[in-house]
Each structure stands twice: as structure tokens, then as C-alpha cells.
mmCIF file of C-alpha atoms in Angstrom:
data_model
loop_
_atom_site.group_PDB
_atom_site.id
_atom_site.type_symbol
_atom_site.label_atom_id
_atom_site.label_comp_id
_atom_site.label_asym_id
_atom_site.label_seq_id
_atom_site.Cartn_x
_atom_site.Cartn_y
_atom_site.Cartn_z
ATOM 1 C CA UNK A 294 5.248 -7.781 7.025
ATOM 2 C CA UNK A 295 6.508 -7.559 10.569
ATOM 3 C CA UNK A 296 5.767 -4.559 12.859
ATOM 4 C CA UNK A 297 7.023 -4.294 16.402
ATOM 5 C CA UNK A 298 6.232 -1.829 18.582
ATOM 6 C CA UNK A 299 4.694 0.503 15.143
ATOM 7 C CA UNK A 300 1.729 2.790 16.275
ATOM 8 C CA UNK A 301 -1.139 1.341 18.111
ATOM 9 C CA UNK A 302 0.685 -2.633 17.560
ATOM 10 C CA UNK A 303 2.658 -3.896 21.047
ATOM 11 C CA UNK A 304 4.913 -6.522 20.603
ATOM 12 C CA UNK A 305 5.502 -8.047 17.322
ATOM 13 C CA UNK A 306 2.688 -8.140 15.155
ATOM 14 C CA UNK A 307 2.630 -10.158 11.313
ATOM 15 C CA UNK A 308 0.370 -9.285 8.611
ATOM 16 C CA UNK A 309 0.265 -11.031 5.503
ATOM 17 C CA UNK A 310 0.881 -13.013 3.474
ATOM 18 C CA UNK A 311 -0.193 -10.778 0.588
ATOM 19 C CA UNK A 312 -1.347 -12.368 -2.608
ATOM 20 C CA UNK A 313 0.283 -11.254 -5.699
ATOM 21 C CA UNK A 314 -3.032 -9.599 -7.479
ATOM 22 C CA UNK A 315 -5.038 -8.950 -4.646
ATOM 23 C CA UNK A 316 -4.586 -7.852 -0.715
ATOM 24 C CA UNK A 317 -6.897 -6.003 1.299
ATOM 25 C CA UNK A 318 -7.080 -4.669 4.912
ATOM 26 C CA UNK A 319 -10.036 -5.145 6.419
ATOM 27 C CA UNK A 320 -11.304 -4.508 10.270
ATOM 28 C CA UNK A 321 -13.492 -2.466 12.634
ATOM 29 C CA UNK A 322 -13.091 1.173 12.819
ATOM 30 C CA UNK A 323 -10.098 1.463 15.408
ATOM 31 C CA UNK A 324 -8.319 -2.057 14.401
ATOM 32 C CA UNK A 325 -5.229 -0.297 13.097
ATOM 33 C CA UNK A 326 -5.949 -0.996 9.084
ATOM 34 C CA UNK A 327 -4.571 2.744 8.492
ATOM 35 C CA UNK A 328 -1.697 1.695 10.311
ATOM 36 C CA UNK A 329 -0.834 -1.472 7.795
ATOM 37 C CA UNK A 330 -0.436 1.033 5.159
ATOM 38 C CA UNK A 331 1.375 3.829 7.475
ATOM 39 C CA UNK A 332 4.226 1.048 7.719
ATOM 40 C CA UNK A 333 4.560 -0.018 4.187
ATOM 41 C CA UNK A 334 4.912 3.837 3.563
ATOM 42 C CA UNK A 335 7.714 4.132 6.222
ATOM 43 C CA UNK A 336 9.365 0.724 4.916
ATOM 44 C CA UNK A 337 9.912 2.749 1.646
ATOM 45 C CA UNK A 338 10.988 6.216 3.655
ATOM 46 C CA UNK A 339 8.174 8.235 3.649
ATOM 47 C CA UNK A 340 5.672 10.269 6.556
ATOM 48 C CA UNK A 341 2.662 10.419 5.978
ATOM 49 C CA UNK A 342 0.758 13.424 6.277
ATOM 50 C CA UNK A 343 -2.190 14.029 8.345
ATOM 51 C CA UNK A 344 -5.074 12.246 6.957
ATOM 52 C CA UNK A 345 -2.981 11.206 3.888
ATOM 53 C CA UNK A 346 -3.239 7.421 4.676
ATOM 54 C CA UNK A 347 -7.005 7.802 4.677
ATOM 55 C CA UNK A 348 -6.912 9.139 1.058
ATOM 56 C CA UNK A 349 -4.736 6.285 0.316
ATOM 57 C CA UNK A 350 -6.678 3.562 1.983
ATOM 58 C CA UNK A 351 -9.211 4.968 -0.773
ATOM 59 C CA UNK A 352 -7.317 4.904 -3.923
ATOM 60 C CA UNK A 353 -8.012 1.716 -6.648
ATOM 61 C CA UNK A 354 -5.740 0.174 -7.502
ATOM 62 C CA UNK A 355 -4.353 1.231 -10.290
ATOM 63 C CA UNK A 356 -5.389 4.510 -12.035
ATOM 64 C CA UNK A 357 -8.088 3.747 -14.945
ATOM 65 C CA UNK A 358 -7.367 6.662 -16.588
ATOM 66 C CA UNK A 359 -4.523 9.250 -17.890
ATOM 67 C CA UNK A 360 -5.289 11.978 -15.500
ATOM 68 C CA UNK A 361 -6.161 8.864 -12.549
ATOM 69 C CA UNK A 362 -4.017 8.393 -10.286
ATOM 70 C CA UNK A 363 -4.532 4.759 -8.444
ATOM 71 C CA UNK A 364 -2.416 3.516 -5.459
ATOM 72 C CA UNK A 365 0.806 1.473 -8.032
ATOM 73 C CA UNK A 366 1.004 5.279 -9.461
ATOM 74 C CA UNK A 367 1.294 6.967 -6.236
ATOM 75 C CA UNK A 368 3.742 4.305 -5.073
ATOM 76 C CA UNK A 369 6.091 4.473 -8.341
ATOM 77 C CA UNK A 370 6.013 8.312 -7.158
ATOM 78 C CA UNK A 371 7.533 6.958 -3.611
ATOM 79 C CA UNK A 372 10.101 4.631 -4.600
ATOM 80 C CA UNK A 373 10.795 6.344 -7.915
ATOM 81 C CA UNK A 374 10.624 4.006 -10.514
ATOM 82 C CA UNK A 375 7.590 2.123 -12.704
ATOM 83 C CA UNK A 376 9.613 -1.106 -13.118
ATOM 84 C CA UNK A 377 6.141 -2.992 -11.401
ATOM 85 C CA UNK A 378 3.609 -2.087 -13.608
ATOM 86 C CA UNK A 379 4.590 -4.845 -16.092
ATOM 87 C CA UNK A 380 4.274 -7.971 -13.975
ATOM 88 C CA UNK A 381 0.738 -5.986 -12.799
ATOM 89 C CA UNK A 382 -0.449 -6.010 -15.467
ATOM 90 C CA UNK A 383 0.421 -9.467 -16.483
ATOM 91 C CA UNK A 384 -1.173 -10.727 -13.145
ATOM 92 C CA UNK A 385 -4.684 -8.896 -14.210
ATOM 93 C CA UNK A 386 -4.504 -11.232 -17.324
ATOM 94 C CA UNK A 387 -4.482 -14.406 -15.563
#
């Protein structure tokens, strides 16, 4: 992911690559790790709210039970469809 000039990054920053089962953001308290996930929720059109991205930065994974609600569910909600949640779950498998 490439961010220029997105919240507290100047310039052009890159942060990745992201491995397909597992990715975390990890840093000091003021390194900008909220701010990783405030951009992949504007690359898919929505604002977060106040203190919504520190909820997020909270969530598992995936939700472990039927009333759960883990960070794939809450990003099917954003881009409005569950067509990931296959090749997830084939990835926990290997």
C-alpha cells in the first residue's frame, strides 16, 4: 500500500507487503499504526468515525461466533459482498 501525503505520513510512504493469512501493524504509541488502517478504510470509501479505527485495530480476525463480529465481517459490511471468506478460510487450513 502506498500513502502520500495521508495523515501524519509526508512524502510517499509504503507499507507492506501483506502476507496472505497473516499481517499486523505494529509500532510505538504515536507511529501512525491507526493510520495504516484509516487508509485501507478510505481505499474502499469509507470515514471513519472518531475513535472507530481504535475499535477496529481491536477486532480478531474473523468473528468466532454467530453473534461475533471480527474485522473480514465488518469489512464484507464496507465493500458489500462476502466473496473472501472462502479463500480465508482455505488459507487457515494450510
Amino acid at each position: 500500500m502506498v500513502m502520500r501525503n495521508f495523515k501524519s505520513y509526508a512524502g510517499e510512504q509504503r507499507v507492506g507487503p501483506f502476507h496472505k493469512s497473516f499481517s499486523a501493524v505494529v509500532g510505538p504509541n504515536g507511529s501512525g499504526k491507526s493510520n495504516v488502517i484509516d487508509a485501507m478504510l478510505f481505499v474502499f470509501g469509507k470515514r471513519a468515525k472518531q475513535g472507530e479505527v481504535e475499535q477496529i485495530s481491536l477486532m480478531k480476525p474473523k468473528a468466532q461466533g454467530p453473534h461475533d463480529e471480527g474485522f473480514l465481517e465488518y469489512l464484507e459490511d464496507i465493500i458489500g459482498t462476502n466473496k473472501y471468506v472462502e479463500k480465508i478460510d482455505e488459507s487457515y487450513k494450510e
